[in-house]
Amino acid sequence: NSIPSSLQCFPDGNELLAAYEFLEMVKRLFADLVMGFQDGYASRSIFENHGASSAFRIIEIELGLIYDLRYTKAKIVYSSWGIAGRFIGIFLTLIVLLMVSLHETIRVTEKHRHHSKIDRTITLVLLAAALLVELWAFLQLILSDQTAYWLIKRKKITILRGIKCI
């Protein structure tokens, strides 16, 4: 379960894989199930194979994943529907921004002249801010540990290197 040595830009790859492996064991504790002896030995071996700082990094990643699973919409955001929704949101916000800004430059009818300039400016600023928020959320999605794990598991190391080495 180790990452290829060609991945110099993502040194936390081994810790990320170990955290996901350990997460599957720990999920049972949240359902009030008891860990078996095999799970105890497996968790011990995970931490024995890593140094102290690496073990703390594994726990840090795992706690972040547990938080995402319990208190956020991560299950939905990282699904196919969630990613498609993010693209649709960016695309529609961009289209509306372009339509409003083009409408301002090309006056189609005279009846829209009564809109004040401040209203048009506020609308453009709010649409631009909405687009920036959507793009920021997409960037956070791309830079997340869950995306890195998905890429490592599917051996898309070149893509991960491009994302993490920027």
PDB file of C-alpha atoms in Angstrom:
ATOM      1  CA  ASN A   1       0.000   0.000   0.000  1.00  0.00           C
ATOM      2  CA  SER A   2       2.907   2.378  -0.418  1.00  0.00           C
ATOM      3  CA  ILE A   3       3.018   5.047  -3.048  1.00  0.00           C
ATOM      4  CA  PRO A   4       5.546   4.990  -5.885  1.00  0.00           C
ATOM      5  CA  SER A   5       8.890   6.654  -5.254  1.00  0.00           C
ATOM      6  CA  SER A   6       8.262   8.925  -8.253  1.00  0.00           C
ATOM      7  CA  LEU A   7       5.914  11.017  -6.130  1.00  0.00           C
ATOM      8  CA  GLN A   8       8.247  13.504  -4.493  1.00  0.00           C
ATOM      9  CA  CYS A   9       5.681  16.313  -4.280  1.00  0.00           C
ATOM     10  CA  PHE A  10       3.342  14.374  -2.020  1.00  0.00           C
ATOM     11  CA  PRO A  11       5.361  13.052   0.928  1.00  0.00           C
ATOM     12  CA  ASP A  12       2.203  12.315   2.969  1.00  0.00           C
ATOM     13  CA  GLY A  13       1.087   9.586   0.561  1.00  0.00           C
ATOM     14  CA  ASN A  14       2.044   6.678   2.809  1.00  0.00           C
ATOM     15  CA  GLU A  15       0.401   8.350   5.807  1.00  0.00           C
ATOM     16  CA  LEU A  16      -2.731   8.988   3.761  1.00  0.00           C
ATOM     17  CA  LEU A  17      -2.972   5.335   2.743  1.00  0.00           C
ATOM     18  CA  ALA A  18      -2.372   4.197   6.328  1.00  0.00           C
ATOM     19  CA  ALA A  19      -5.016   6.607   7.644  1.00  0.00           C
ATOM     20  CA  TYR A  20      -7.610   5.256   5.223  1.00  0.00           C
ATOM     21  CA  GLU A  21      -6.674   1.688   6.128  1.00  0.00           C
ATOM     22  CA  PHE A  22      -6.960   2.509   9.811  1.00  0.00           C
ATOM     23  CA  LEU A  23     -10.217   4.422   9.267  1.00  0.00           C
ATOM     24  CA  GLU A  24     -12.005   1.278   8.143  1.00  0.00           C
ATOM     25  CA  MET A  25     -11.149  -0.319  11.494  1.00  0.00           C
ATOM     26  CA  VAL A  26     -12.105   2.720  13.562  1.00  0.00           C
ATOM     27  CA  LYS A  27     -15.486   3.198  11.819  1.00  0.00           C
ATOM     28  CA  ARG A  28     -16.742   0.130  13.666  1.00  0.00           C
ATOM     29  CA  LEU A  29     -16.118   1.861  16.996  1.00  0.00           C
ATOM     30  CA  PHE A  30     -18.667   4.532  16.052  1.00  0.00           C
ATOM     31  CA  ALA A  31     -21.282   1.801  15.686  1.00  0.00           C
ATOM     32  CA  ASP A  32     -20.496   0.525  19.215  1.00  0.00           C
ATOM     33  CA  LEU A  33     -18.743  -2.549  17.876  1.00  0.00           C
ATOM     34  CA  VAL A  34     -15.632  -3.916  19.534  1.00  0.00           C
ATOM     35  CA  MET A  35     -12.379  -4.185  17.634  1.00  0.00           C
ATOM     36  CA  GLY A  36     -11.097  -7.736  17.327  1.00  0.00           C
ATOM     37  CA  PHE A  37      -7.608  -8.973  18.057  1.00  0.00           C
ATOM     38  CA  GLN A  38      -6.715  -8.840  14.367  1.00  0.00           C
ATOM     39  CA  ASP A  39      -7.696  -5.166  14.249  1.00  0.00           C
ATOM     40  CA  GLY A  40      -5.589  -4.442  17.325  1.00  0.00           C
ATOM     41  CA  TYR A  41      -2.565  -6.156  15.829  1.00  0.00           C
ATOM     42  CA  ALA A  42      -3.119  -4.415  12.481  1.00  0.00           C
ATOM     43  CA  SER A  43      -3.372  -0.988  14.097  1.00  0.00           C
ATOM     44  CA  ARG A  44      -0.280  -1.665  16.173  1.00  0.00           C
ATOM     45  CA  SER A  45       1.664  -2.696  13.068  1.00  0.00           C
ATOM     46  CA  ILE A  46       0.592   0.478  11.280  1.00  0.00           C
ATOM     47  CA  PHE A  47       2.112   2.607  14.017  1.00  0.00           C
ATOM     48  CA  GLU A  48       5.184   0.418  14.523  1.00  0.00           C
ATOM     49  CA  ASN A  49       6.125   0.788  10.857  1.00  0.00           C
ATOM     50  CA  HIS A  50       6.036   4.594  11.095  1.00  0.00           C
ATOM     51  CA  GLY A  51       7.921   7.041  13.277  1.00  0.00           C
ATOM     52  CA  ALA A  52       6.294   9.221  15.912  1.00  0.00           C
ATOM     53  CA  SER A  53       5.759  12.234  13.640  1.00  0.00           C
ATOM     54  CA  SER A  54       4.358   9.999  10.918  1.00  0.00           C
ATOM     55  CA  ALA A  55       2.009   8.321  13.411  1.00  0.00           C
ATOM     56  CA  PHE A  56       0.712  11.711  14.529  1.00  0.00           C
ATOM     57  CA  ARG A  57       0.223  12.722  10.879  1.00  0.00           C
ATOM     58  CA  ILE A  58      -1.791   9.501  10.296  1.00  0.00           C
ATOM     59  CA  ILE A  59      -3.998  10.325  13.291  1.00  0.00           C
ATOM     60  CA  GLU A  60      -4.386  13.911  12.074  1.00  0.00           C
ATOM     61  CA  ILE A  61      -5.522  12.755   8.626  1.00  0.00           C
ATOM     62  CA  GLU A  62      -7.823  10.168  10.155  1.00  0.00           C
ATOM     63  CA  LEU A  63      -9.455  12.671  12.515  1.00  0.00           C
ATOM     64  CA  GLY A  64     -10.054  14.975   9.553  1.00  0.00           C
ATOM     65  CA  LEU A  65     -11.679  12.134   7.645  1.00  0.00           C
ATOM     66  CA  ILE A  66     -13.850  11.188  10.616  1.00  0.00           C
ATOM     67  CA  TYR A  67     -14.912  14.822  11.023  1.00  0.00           C
ATOM     68  CA  ASP A  68     -15.803  14.968   7.320  1.00  0.00           C
ATOM     69  CA  LEU A  69     -17.847  11.781   7.557  1.00  0.00           C
ATOM     70  CA  ARG A  70     -19.746  12.799  10.684  1.00  0.00           C
ATOM     71  CA  TYR A  71     -20.221  16.562  10.431  1.00  0.00           C
ATOM     72  CA  THR A  72     -19.992  17.644   6.793  1.00  0.00           C
ATOM     73  CA  LYS A  73     -21.496  16.831   3.418  1.00  0.00           C
ATOM     74  CA  ALA A  74     -18.279  15.140   2.276  1.00  0.00           C
ATOM     75  CA  LYS A  75     -20.055  11.931   1.241  1.00  0.00           C
ATOM     76  CA  ILE A  76     -22.208  13.944  -1.141  1.00  0.00           C
ATOM     77  CA  VAL A  77     -19.538  16.420  -2.263  1.00  0.00           C
ATOM     78  CA  TYR A  78     -17.111  13.655  -3.274  1.00  0.00           C
ATOM     79  CA  SER A  79     -19.751  11.607  -5.086  1.00  0.00           C
ATOM     80  CA  SER A  80     -20.295  11.769  -8.852  1.00  0.00           C
ATOM     81  CA  TRP A  81     -23.435  13.830  -8.302  1.00  0.00           C
ATOM     82  CA  GLY A  82     -21.595  16.238  -6.024  1.00  0.00           C
ATOM     83  CA  ILE A  83     -18.780  16.829  -8.487  1.00  0.00           C
ATOM     84  CA  ALA A  84     -21.268  17.240 -11.344  1.00  0.00           C
ATOM     85  CA  GLY A  85     -23.191  19.717  -9.203  1.00  0.00           C
ATOM     86  CA  ARG A  86     -20.026  21.710  -8.589  1.00  0.00           C
ATOM     87  CA  PHE A  87     -19.339  21.929 -12.345  1.00  0.00           C
ATOM     88  CA  ILE A  88     -22.952  22.885 -13.063  1.00  0.00           C
ATOM     89  CA  GLY A  89     -22.838  25.581 -10.363  1.00  0.00           C
ATOM     90  CA  ILE A  90     -19.662  27.098 -11.796  1.00  0.00           C
ATOM     91  CA  PHE A  91     -20.982  26.929 -15.338  1.00  0.00           C
ATOM     92  CA  LEU A  92     -24.390  28.475 -14.535  1.00  0.00           C
ATOM     93  CA  THR A  93     -22.897  31.246 -12.415  1.00  0.00           C
ATOM     94  CA  LEU A  94     -20.459  32.084 -15.210  1.00  0.00           C
ATOM     95  CA  ILE A  95     -23.267  32.100 -17.804  1.00  0.00           C
ATOM     96  CA  VAL A  96     -25.431  34.425 -15.677  1.00  0.00           C
ATOM     97  CA  LEU A  97     -22.470  36.729 -15.057  1.00  0.00           C
ATOM     98  CA  LEU A  98     -21.731  36.890 -18.780  1.00  0.00           C
ATOM     99  CA  MET A  99     -25.382  37.459 -19.656  1.00  0.00           C
ATOM    100  CA  VAL A 100     -25.776  40.282 -17.141  1.00  0.00           C
ATOM    101  CA  SER A 101     -22.529  41.943 -18.179  1.00  0.00           C
ATOM    102  CA  LEU A 102     -23.377  41.633 -21.898  1.00  0.00           C
ATOM    103  CA  HIS A 103     -26.846  42.982 -21.226  1.00  0.00           C
ATOM    104  CA  GLU A 104     -25.244  46.013 -19.646  1.00  0.00           C
ATOM    105  CA  THR A 105     -23.084  46.698 -22.680  1.00  0.00           C
ATOM    106  CA  ILE A 106     -25.831  46.097 -25.269  1.00  0.00           C
ATOM    107  CA  ARG A 107     -29.085  47.861 -24.448  1.00  0.00           C
ATOM    108  CA  VAL A 108     -31.798  45.701 -25.962  1.00  0.00           C
ATOM    109  CA  THR A 109     -34.887  47.687 -25.007  1.00  0.00           C
ATOM    110  CA  GLU A 110     -35.601  51.082 -23.627  1.00  0.00           C
ATOM    111  CA  LYS A 111     -37.767  49.806 -20.750  1.00  0.00           C
ATOM    112  CA  HIS A 112     -34.693  48.573 -18.826  1.00  0.00           C
ATOM    113  CA  ARG A 113     -33.148  52.046 -18.647  1.00  0.00           C
ATOM    114  CA  HIS A 114     -34.857  52.755 -15.335  1.00  0.00           C
ATOM    115  CA  HIS A 115     -32.524  50.367 -13.469  1.00  0.00           C
ATOM    116  CA  SER A 116     -30.034  52.368 -11.471  1.00  0.00           C
ATOM    117  CA  LYS A 117     -26.331  52.063 -12.123  1.00  0.00           C
ATOM    118  CA  ILE A 118     -25.680  51.096  -8.486  1.00  0.00           C
ATOM    119  CA  ASP A 119     -28.130  48.160  -8.774  1.00  0.00           C
ATOM    120  CA  ARG A 120     -26.355  46.902 -11.873  1.00  0.00           C
ATOM    121  CA  THR A 121     -22.962  47.287 -10.199  1.00  0.00           C
ATOM    122  CA  ILE A 122     -24.079  45.453  -7.061  1.00  0.00           C
ATOM    123  CA  THR A 123     -25.507  42.634  -9.208  1.00  0.00           C
ATOM    124  CA  LEU A 124     -22.242  42.257 -11.110  1.00  0.00           C
ATOM    125  CA  VAL A 125     -20.172  42.312  -7.903  1.00  0.00           C
ATOM    126  CA  LEU A 126     -22.402  39.679  -6.257  1.00  0.00           C
ATOM    127  CA  LEU A 127     -22.250  37.422  -9.316  1.00  0.00           C
ATOM    128  CA  ALA A 128     -18.464  37.770  -9.503  1.00  0.00           C
ATOM    129  CA  ALA A 129     -18.202  36.957  -5.788  1.00  0.00           C
ATOM    130  CA  ALA A 130     -20.454  33.900  -6.256  1.00  0.00           C
ATOM    131  CA  LEU A 131     -18.231  32.706  -9.096  1.00  0.00           C
ATOM    132  CA  LEU A 132     -15.114  33.168  -6.956  1.00  0.00           C
ATOM    133  CA  VAL A 133     -16.722  31.201  -4.093  1.00  0.00           C
ATOM    134  CA  GLU A 134     -17.613  28.361  -6.492  1.00  0.00           C
ATOM    135  CA  LEU A 135     -14.075  28.306  -7.910  1.00  0.00           C
ATOM    136  CA  TRP A 136     -12.564  28.345  -4.405  1.00  0.00           C
ATOM    137  CA  ALA A 137     -14.764  25.407  -3.367  1.00  0.00           C
ATOM    138  CA  PHE A 138     -13.674  23.504  -6.475  1.00  0.00           C
ATOM    139  CA  LEU A 139     -10.015  24.218  -5.702  1.00  0.00           C
ATOM    140  CA  GLN A 140     -10.500  22.919  -2.151  1.00  0.00           C
ATOM    141  CA  LEU A 141     -12.122  19.792  -3.598  1.00  0.00           C
ATOM    142  CA  ILE A 142      -9.132  19.217  -5.884  1.00  0.00           C
ATOM    143  CA  LEU A 143      -6.548  19.788  -3.121  1.00  0.00           C
ATOM    144  CA  SER A 144      -8.249  17.571  -0.518  1.00  0.00           C
ATOM    145  CA  ASP A 145      -6.897  14.373   1.004  1.00  0.00           C
ATOM    146  CA  GLN A 146      -9.852  12.429  -0.374  1.00  0.00           C
ATOM    147  CA  THR A 147      -8.982  13.438  -3.934  1.00  0.00           C
ATOM    148  CA  ALA A 148      -5.336  12.520  -3.326  1.00  0.00           C
ATOM    149  CA  TYR A 149      -6.391   9.124  -1.958  1.00  0.00           C
ATOM    150  CA  TRP A 150      -8.671   8.518  -4.953  1.00  0.00           C
ATOM    151  CA  LEU A 151      -5.842   9.376  -7.364  1.00  0.00           C
ATOM    152  CA  ILE A 152      -3.292   7.204  -5.538  1.00  0.00           C
ATOM    153  CA  LYS A 153      -5.627   4.208  -5.447  1.00  0.00           C
ATOM    154  CA  ARG A 154      -6.269   4.542  -9.195  1.00  0.00           C
ATOM    155  CA  LYS A 155      -2.542   5.005  -9.903  1.00  0.00           C
ATOM    156  CA  LYS A 156      -3.040   8.500 -11.363  1.00  0.00           C
ATOM    157  CA  ILE A 157       0.252   9.685  -9.898  1.00  0.00           C
ATOM    158  CA  THR A 158       0.974  12.097 -12.760  1.00  0.00           C
ATOM    159  CA  ILE A 159      -2.265  13.974 -12.089  1.00  0.00           C
ATOM    160  CA  LEU A 160      -1.582  14.028  -8.344  1.00  0.00           C
ATOM    161  CA  ARG A 161       1.950  15.289  -8.953  1.00  0.00           C
ATOM    162  CA  GLY A 162       0.531  18.084 -11.119  1.00  0.00           C
ATOM    163  CA  ILE A 163      -1.966  19.055  -8.419  1.00  0.00           C
ATOM    164  CA  LYS A 164       0.411  18.912  -5.445  1.00  0.00           C
ATOM    165  CA  CYS A 165       3.499  20.407  -7.108  1.00  0.00           C
ATOM    166  CA  ILE A 166       1.814  23.624  -8.194  1.00  0.00           C
TER     167      ILE A 166
END
